[in-house]
Amino acid sequence: MLSVDLYRGEDALRRDRERVLRRTWQFMGHDSQTPATGDYLADVIGGAPVVVVRKADGEIAAFHNVCRHRAGALVADGAGNCGEAFTCRYHGWRYALDGRLRNAIDFGASEGFDPRNYGLFPVRLEAWRGLLFVNLDLEASPLANLIAPLAARWPDGQAAFPLTERRSHRIACNWKTYVENYLEGYHLPMVHPEFDADVVVAGYRTEVVDRVIFASAPPRDASVYGGLWGWLWPNLGVNVYRHGYMIERMTAVGPTETRLDYFYFFDPARTAELAAMLKVSDLVTAQDLQVCEEVQRNLEAGIYRGGVLSPKHENGVGWFQDRIEGALSSV
Ligand code: FES
């Protein structure tokens, strides 16, 4: 079991960001969200502002959302279009969409200023099935290495569904508290009793394949959830259903605050199925929110000092904790 101190306090969050969240592939959004030149998505990744942008050549690039002059923001967090260049919101330096500094107002060669020394800080960006991932570690191994076990099980011939719906929730717990809950089905009978009408909860299993954890349970007739349930190290759920799939990003916003962003990619003709799924999803999230916030409160109370994991049900949690421990002790 991880030390309780890893689930609380600014120090724990700082170490998670440095050793885990800034060294791993983090989901930013979907290719279809930036169709035109200058379209961008900006978010905070591992505590660092990042922007991805569609360049004039049609490719997408990623940068730190940080001006090289005095650290102003190029764009506000969220989605938008910056035209043919980024213009810093502080003093107006302009950067081409490939990151080169194009115009630093009132700086010139006569002052010995060379704009080539002030391009934007790059961020790794790779895509899979239109899903955009960034990595702040420029030396990270390719995204394909992480994705491989999921790609191998992705349903053959599944359509490229559009981004149909988004949901966000705030939850007052450490991000690892939430991830651990996500990685086990031991709690299903108590917390989500209605699941058993859809799948055989007694048959719920988790399987670790490299850095992907799969969950499965025998579906009942007309199951909504029957499909492929996956999770990618360190904080992304990927669930494939009959008429679409859903991405769940788990972002550490603070030491005891996590934001869940759900992206639904669904067959637009299946509005009734999507509505039914959203209803179940909202209920499940509310149920998980309650138990995770109660666990977090107890972790912070200072009485609990670590327990024991079920070998049958909590192998995924054990793997995650070992991996966190390894990452935090790495240099
Ligand atoms: Fe960007 Fe000054 S901080 S132009």
CSV table of C-alpha atoms and ligand atoms in Angstrom, one decimal:
chain,number,residue,atom,x,y,z
A,1,MET,CA,0.0,0.0,0.0
A,2,LEU,CA,1.1,3.5,-0.7
A,3,SER,CA,1.8,5.8,2.2
A,4,VAL,CA,-1.2,7.9,3.1
A,5,ASP,CA,0.9,11.0,2.8
A,6,LEU,CA,1.0,10.5,-1.0
A,7,TYR,CA,-2.7,11.2,-1.1
A,8,ARG,CA,-2.7,14.7,0.5
A,9,GLY,CA,-0.7,17.9,0.5
A,10,GLU,CA,1.0,20.1,-2.0
A,11,ASP,CA,4.3,18.2,-1.8
A,12,ALA,CA,2.6,15.0,-2.9
A,13,LEU,CA,0.9,16.7,-5.8
A,14,ARG,CA,4.1,18.4,-6.9
A,15,ARG,CA,5.9,15.0,-6.9
A,16,ASP,CA,3.1,13.4,-8.8
A,17,ARG,CA,3.2,16.1,-11.4
A,18,GLU,CA,7.0,16.0,-11.8
A,19,ARG,CA,7.5,12.2,-11.7
A,20,VAL,CA,4.3,10.9,-13.2
A,21,LEU,CA,2.0,13.4,-14.9
A,22,ARG,CA,4.7,15.3,-16.8
A,23,ARG,CA,6.4,12.2,-18.0
A,24,THR,CA,3.4,10.3,-19.4
A,25,TRP,CA,1.0,10.6,-22.4
A,26,GLN,CA,-1.9,12.9,-21.5
A,27,PHE,CA,-5.1,13.1,-23.5
A,28,MET,CA,-5.8,16.6,-24.9
A,29,GLY,CA,-8.8,16.2,-27.1
A,30,HIS,CA,-9.8,15.0,-30.6
A,31,ASP,CA,-8.4,16.0,-33.9
A,32,SER,CA,-11.9,17.0,-35.1
A,33,GLN,CA,-12.0,19.8,-32.5
A,34,THR,CA,-9.3,21.8,-34.4
A,35,PRO,CA,-10.4,21.5,-38.1
A,36,ALA,CA,-9.1,24.9,-39.3
A,37,THR,CA,-5.8,26.7,-39.3
A,38,GLY,CA,-5.3,28.5,-36.0
A,39,ASP,CA,-7.9,26.3,-34.1
A,40,TYR,CA,-6.4,25.5,-30.7
A,41,LEU,CA,-7.1,23.6,-27.5
A,42,ALA,CA,-5.4,24.8,-24.3
A,43,ASP,CA,-5.4,23.1,-21.0
A,44,VAL,CA,-3.2,22.5,-18.0
A,45,ILE,CA,-1.2,19.2,-18.1
A,46,GLY,CA,0.6,18.1,-15.0
A,47,GLY,CA,0.2,21.7,-13.7
A,48,ALA,CA,1.8,23.1,-16.9
A,49,PRO,CA,-0.3,25.2,-19.4
A,50,VAL,CA,-0.2,23.5,-22.9
A,51,VAL,CA,-1.7,24.5,-26.2
A,52,VAL,CA,-2.2,22.4,-29.3
A,53,VAL,CA,-2.8,24.2,-32.6
A,54,ARG,CA,-3.7,23.4,-36.2
A,55,LYS,CA,-0.9,24.8,-38.4
A,56,ALA,CA,-1.4,26.1,-42.0
A,57,ASP,CA,0.1,22.8,-43.4
A,58,GLY,CA,-2.8,20.9,-41.7
A,59,GLU,CA,-0.6,19.3,-39.1
A,60,ILE,CA,-1.1,19.8,-35.4
A,61,ALA,CA,1.7,21.0,-33.1
A,62,ALA,CA,1.9,21.4,-29.3
A,63,PHE,CA,3.7,24.0,-27.2
A,64,HIS,CA,3.8,25.3,-23.7
A,65,ASN,CA,1.3,28.1,-23.5
A,66,VAL,CA,4.0,30.4,-22.2
A,67,CYS,CA,5.5,33.4,-23.9
A,68,ARG,CA,9.3,33.6,-23.9
A,69,HIS,CA,9.3,37.3,-23.0
A,70,ARG,CA,7.9,37.3,-19.4
A,71,ALA,CA,5.8,34.2,-19.3
A,72,GLY,CA,2.5,35.6,-20.5
A,73,ALA,CA,-0.2,33.3,-21.8
A,74,LEU,CA,-0.6,32.9,-25.5
A,75,VAL,CA,-4.2,31.9,-25.3
A,76,ALA,CA,-6.8,31.4,-22.6
A,77,ASP,CA,-7.5,27.8,-21.5
A,78,GLY,CA,-10.3,26.2,-23.6
A,79,ALA,CA,-10.9,26.1,-27.3
A,80,GLY,CA,-10.6,28.9,-29.9
A,81,ASN,CA,-8.9,30.2,-33.0
A,82,CYS,CA,-5.8,32.4,-32.9
A,83,GLY,CA,-5.7,33.1,-36.6
A,84,GLU,CA,-2.4,32.7,-38.4
A,85,ALA,CA,-0.3,33.5,-35.3
A,86,PHE,CA,-0.3,33.4,-31.5
A,87,THR,CA,-0.3,36.9,-30.1
A,88,CYS,CA,0.8,37.0,-26.4
A,89,ARG,CA,-1.9,38.4,-24.2
A,90,TYR,CA,0.6,40.4,-22.2
A,91,HIS,CA,2.7,42.6,-24.5
A,92,GLY,CA,1.8,41.3,-27.9
A,93,TRP,CA,4.7,39.2,-29.1
A,94,ARG,CA,3.6,37.2,-32.1
A,95,TYR,CA,4.6,33.6,-32.8
A,96,ALA,CA,4.0,31.6,-36.0
A,97,LEU,CA,2.0,28.5,-35.5
A,98,ASP,CA,5.1,26.4,-35.8
A,99,GLY,CA,6.4,28.1,-32.6
A,100,ARG,CA,8.9,30.5,-34.2
A,101,LEU,CA,8.9,34.1,-32.8
A,102,ARG,CA,7.8,36.3,-35.6
A,103,ASN,CA,7.6,39.7,-34.0
A,104,ALA,CA,8.8,41.0,-30.7
A,105,ILE,CA,7.5,44.6,-30.5
A,106,ASP,CA,10.3,47.2,-30.3
A,107,PHE,CA,13.1,44.6,-30.0
A,108,GLY,CA,15.6,44.6,-32.8
A,109,ALA,CA,18.9,43.4,-34.1
A,110,SER,CA,20.5,46.6,-33.0
A,111,GLU,CA,20.0,45.6,-29.3
A,112,GLY,CA,21.6,42.2,-30.2
A,113,PHE,CA,18.2,40.5,-30.1
A,114,ASP,CA,17.9,37.3,-32.1
A,115,PRO,CA,14.3,36.0,-32.4
A,116,ARG,CA,15.6,32.6,-33.2
A,117,ASN,CA,16.5,32.2,-29.6
A,118,TYR,CA,13.0,32.8,-28.4
A,119,GLY,CA,10.8,30.2,-30.0
A,120,LEU,CA,8.0,28.6,-28.0
A,121,PHE,CA,8.9,25.6,-25.8
A,122,PRO,CA,7.9,22.5,-27.7
A,123,VAL,CA,5.7,19.7,-26.3
A,124,ARG,CA,5.5,16.2,-27.7
A,125,LEU,CA,2.2,15.5,-29.6
A,126,GLU,CA,1.1,12.2,-31.1
A,127,ALA,CA,-2.3,10.9,-32.2
A,128,TRP,CA,-4.1,7.6,-32.3
A,129,ARG,CA,-7.5,7.2,-34.1
A,130,GLY,CA,-7.8,11.0,-34.0
A,131,LEU,CA,-7.2,11.1,-30.2
A,132,LEU,CA,-4.6,13.7,-29.4
A,133,PHE,CA,-2.1,13.0,-26.7
A,134,VAL,CA,0.7,15.3,-25.4
A,135,ASN,CA,3.8,14.5,-23.3
A,136,LEU,CA,5.9,17.1,-21.6
A,137,ASP,CA,8.8,14.7,-21.6
A,138,LEU,CA,10.5,15.2,-24.9
A,139,GLU,CA,12.3,11.9,-24.5
A,140,ALA,CA,9.2,9.8,-23.8
A,141,SER,CA,8.7,6.5,-25.6
A,142,PRO,CA,6.2,6.7,-28.5
A,143,LEU,CA,2.4,6.8,-27.7
A,144,ALA,CA,2.0,3.7,-29.8
A,145,ASN,CA,3.9,1.7,-27.2
A,146,LEU,CA,1.4,2.7,-24.6
A,147,ILE,CA,-1.6,2.1,-26.8
A,148,ALA,CA,-0.6,-1.2,-28.3
A,149,PRO,CA,-2.6,-3.5,-25.9
A,150,LEU,CA,-5.7,-1.4,-26.4
A,151,ALA,CA,-5.2,-1.2,-30.2
A,152,ALA,CA,-4.9,-5.0,-30.3
A,153,ARG,CA,-8.4,-5.4,-28.7
A,154,TRP,CA,-10.1,-2.4,-30.4
A,155,PRO,CA,-13.2,-3.8,-32.3
A,156,ASP,CA,-12.4,-4.4,-36.0
A,157,GLY,CA,-14.1,-2.0,-38.4
A,158,GLN,CA,-15.5,0.3,-35.7
A,159,ALA,CA,-16.6,3.5,-37.3
A,160,ALA,CA,-14.9,6.9,-36.6
A,161,PHE,CA,-17.7,8.2,-34.4
A,162,PRO,CA,-17.9,12.1,-33.9
A,163,LEU,CA,-17.5,13.8,-30.6
A,164,THR,CA,-21.1,13.9,-29.6
A,165,GLU,CA,-21.2,15.0,-25.9
A,166,ARG,CA,-19.0,16.2,-23.1
A,167,ARG,CA,-19.4,16.2,-19.4
A,168,SER,CA,-17.1,17.5,-16.6
A,169,HIS,CA,-17.3,16.8,-12.8
A,170,ARG,CA,-15.3,18.0,-9.9
A,171,ILE,CA,-14.6,15.6,-7.1
A,172,ALA,CA,-13.0,16.4,-3.8
A,173,CYS,CA,-10.3,13.7,-3.6
A,174,ASN,CA,-6.7,13.1,-4.7
A,175,TRP,CA,-6.5,11.9,-8.3
A,176,LYS,CA,-5.0,8.6,-7.2
A,177,THR,CA,-8.0,8.0,-4.8
A,178,TYR,CA,-10.3,8.2,-7.8
A,179,VAL,CA,-8.0,6.1,-10.1
A,180,GLU,CA,-7.8,3.3,-7.6
A,181,ASN,CA,-11.6,3.2,-7.3
A,182,TYR,CA,-11.8,3.1,-11.1
A,183,LEU,CA,-9.4,0.1,-11.2
A,184,GLU,CA,-11.4,-2.3,-9.2
A,185,GLY,CA,-14.8,-3.9,-9.4
A,186,TYR,CA,-14.8,-5.0,-5.7
A,187,HIS,CA,-17.0,-2.0,-4.8
A,188,LEU,CA,-19.7,-2.6,-7.5
A,189,PRO,CA,-22.2,-4.6,-5.4
A,190,MET,CA,-22.2,-2.0,-2.7
A,191,VAL,CA,-21.8,1.2,-4.6
A,192,HIS,CA,-23.4,0.5,-8.0
A,193,PRO,CA,-25.9,-2.3,-7.4
A,194,GLU,CA,-27.8,-1.5,-10.6
A,195,PHE,CA,-24.8,-2.7,-12.6
A,196,ASP,CA,-25.8,-6.3,-12.0
A,197,ALA,CA,-28.9,-5.9,-14.2
A,198,ASP,CA,-26.6,-5.1,-17.1
A,199,VAL,CA,-23.5,-7.4,-16.5
A,200,VAL,CA,-22.8,-10.3,-14.2
A,201,VAL,CA,-20.9,-8.4,-11.5
A,202,ALA,CA,-19.8,-11.7,-9.8
A,203,GLY,CA,-17.8,-12.3,-13.0
A,204,TYR,CA,-16.0,-9.0,-13.0
A,205,ARG,CA,-12.3,-9.3,-13.6
A,206,THR,CA,-9.4,-6.9,-14.2
A,207,GLU,CA,-6.3,-7.8,-16.2
A,208,VAL,CA,-3.0,-5.9,-16.5
A,209,VAL,CA,-1.4,-5.9,-19.9
A,210,ASP,CA,1.8,-3.8,-20.0
A,211,ARG,CA,0.5,-0.2,-19.0
A,212,VAL,CA,-3.1,-0.9,-19.8
A,213,ILE,CA,-5.7,-2.4,-17.4
A,214,PHE,CA,-8.7,-4.1,-18.9
A,215,ALA,CA,-11.9,-4.9,-17.0
A,216,SER,CA,-14.5,-7.3,-18.1
A,217,ALA,CA,-17.8,-8.9,-16.9
A,218,PRO,CA,-20.1,-11.2,-18.7
A,219,PRO,CA,-22.8,-9.1,-20.4
A,220,ARG,CA,-26.5,-9.8,-19.9
A,221,ASP,CA,-29.0,-9.7,-22.8
A,222,ALA,CA,-29.2,-6.2,-24.3
A,223,SER,CA,-26.4,-4.9,-22.2
A,224,VAL,CA,-25.6,-1.2,-22.6
A,225,TYR,CA,-22.1,-1.6,-21.3
A,226,GLY,CA,-21.1,-4.8,-23.0
A,227,GLY,CA,-17.9,-4.0,-24.8
A,228,LEU,CA,-14.2,-3.2,-24.0
A,229,TRP,CA,-13.3,-1.4,-20.8
A,230,GLY,CA,-9.8,-0.1,-20.7
A,231,TRP,CA,-7.6,2.3,-18.7
A,232,LEU,CA,-4.3,3.8,-19.8
A,233,TRP,CA,-1.5,4.6,-17.4
A,234,PRO,CA,-1.7,6.9,-15.5
A,235,ASN,CA,-5.1,8.6,-15.7
A,236,LEU,CA,-7.3,7.8,-18.7
A,237,GLY,CA,-10.3,5.6,-19.0
A,238,VAL,CA,-11.3,4.3,-22.5
A,239,ASN,CA,-14.5,2.4,-22.8
A,240,VAL,CA,-15.8,1.0,-26.1
A,241,TYR,CA,-19.5,0.3,-26.5
A,242,ARG,CA,-21.6,-1.1,-29.3
A,243,HIS,CA,-22.5,2.3,-30.8
A,244,GLY,CA,-19.5,4.4,-29.8
A,245,TYR,CA,-16.9,4.9,-27.1
A,246,MET,CA,-16.1,7.2,-24.2
A,247,ILE,CA,-12.9,8.7,-23.0
A,248,GLU,CA,-12.6,9.7,-19.3
A,249,ARG,CA,-9.7,11.9,-18.3
A,250,MET,CA,-8.9,12.2,-14.6
A,251,THR,CA,-7.0,15.5,-14.0
A,252,ALA,CA,-5.3,16.4,-10.8
A,253,VAL,CA,-6.4,19.9,-10.2
A,254,GLY,CA,-5.2,20.2,-6.6
A,255,PRO,CA,-3.9,17.8,-3.8
A,256,THR,CA,-7.5,16.9,-3.0
A,257,GLU,CA,-9.3,18.0,-6.1
A,258,THR,CA,-9.8,16.0,-9.3
A,259,ARG,CA,-11.6,17.0,-12.5
A,260,LEU,CA,-13.3,14.3,-14.6
A,261,ASP,CA,-13.7,15.1,-18.3
A,262,TYR,CA,-15.9,12.7,-20.2
A,263,PHE,CA,-15.8,12.7,-24.0
A,264,TYR,CA,-18.5,10.7,-25.7
A,265,PHE,CA,-17.9,9.6,-29.3
A,266,PHE,CA,-21.2,8.1,-30.4
A,267,ASP,CA,-23.3,7.2,-33.5
A,268,PRO,CA,-25.4,10.4,-34.0
A,269,ALA,CA,-28.3,8.2,-35.1
A,270,ARG,CA,-28.4,6.5,-31.7
A,271,THR,CA,-29.7,9.4,-29.6
A,272,ALA,CA,-31.8,7.2,-27.4
A,273,GLU,CA,-28.9,4.9,-26.5
A,274,LEU,CA,-26.7,7.8,-25.8
A,275,ALA,CA,-29.3,9.4,-23.6
A,276,ALA,CA,-29.6,6.1,-21.7
A,277,MET,CA,-25.9,5.9,-21.3
A,278,LEU,CA,-25.5,9.5,-20.1
A,279,LYS,CA,-28.2,8.9,-17.5
A,280,VAL,CA,-26.3,5.8,-16.1
A,281,SER,CA,-23.0,7.5,-16.4
A,282,ASP,CA,-24.2,10.5,-14.3
A,283,LEU,CA,-25.6,8.2,-11.7
A,284,VAL,CA,-22.4,6.1,-11.5
A,285,THR,CA,-20.2,9.2,-11.2
A,286,ALA,CA,-22.4,10.6,-8.4
A,287,GLN,CA,-22.0,7.2,-6.6
A,288,ASP,CA,-18.3,7.1,-7.1
A,289,LEU,CA,-18.0,10.8,-6.0
A,290,GLN,CA,-19.6,10.0,-2.7
A,291,VAL,CA,-17.3,7.0,-1.8
A,292,CYS,CA,-14.1,8.7,-3.1
A,293,GLU,CA,-14.8,11.9,-1.1
A,294,GLU,CA,-15.5,9.8,2.0
A,295,VAL,CA,-12.3,7.8,1.5
A,296,GLN,CA,-10.3,11.1,1.0
A,297,ARG,CA,-11.7,12.5,4.2
A,298,ASN,CA,-10.6,9.4,6.1
A,299,LEU,CA,-7.2,9.4,4.5
A,300,GLU,CA,-6.7,13.0,5.8
A,301,ALA,CA,-8.0,12.3,9.3
A,302,GLY,CA,-4.8,10.6,10.2
A,303,ILE,CA,-6.2,7.4,11.7
A,304,TYR,CA,-5.9,5.0,8.7
A,305,ARG,CA,-2.3,4.0,8.0
A,306,GLY,CA,-2.7,1.5,5.2
A,307,GLY,CA,-4.7,-1.7,4.8
A,308,VAL,CA,-4.6,-4.7,2.5
A,309,LEU,CA,-5.6,-5.4,-1.1
A,310,SER,CA,-7.7,-8.3,-2.4
A,311,PRO,CA,-5.6,-10.5,-4.7
A,312,LYS,CA,-8.8,-11.5,-6.5
A,313,HIS,CA,-10.4,-8.1,-7.0
A,314,GLU,CA,-7.7,-5.4,-6.5
A,315,ASN,CA,-4.8,-6.6,-8.7
A,316,GLY,CA,-5.2,-3.4,-10.8
A,317,VAL,CA,-5.0,-1.2,-7.7
A,318,GLY,CA,-1.8,-3.1,-6.6
A,319,TRP,CA,-0.2,-2.6,-10.0
A,320,PHE,CA,-1.0,1.1,-10.0
A,321,GLN,CA,0.4,1.6,-6.6
A,322,ASP,CA,3.6,-0.3,-7.4
A,323,ARG,CA,3.9,1.8,-10.6
A,324,ILE,CA,3.4,5.1,-8.7
A,325,GLU,CA,6.0,4.0,-6.1
A,326,GLY,CA,8.4,3.2,-8.8
A,327,ALA,CA,7.9,6.5,-10.6
A,328,LEU,CA,8.2,8.5,-7.5
A,329,SER,CA,11.5,6.9,-6.5
A,330,SER,CA,13.0,7.3,-10.0
A,331,VAL,CA,15.3,10.3,-10.7
B,1,FES,FE1,4.5,37.8,-23.8
B,1,FES,FE2,5.5,40.0,-22.8
B,1,FES,S1,5.0,38.2,-21.7
B,1,FES,S2,4.9,39.7,-24.8
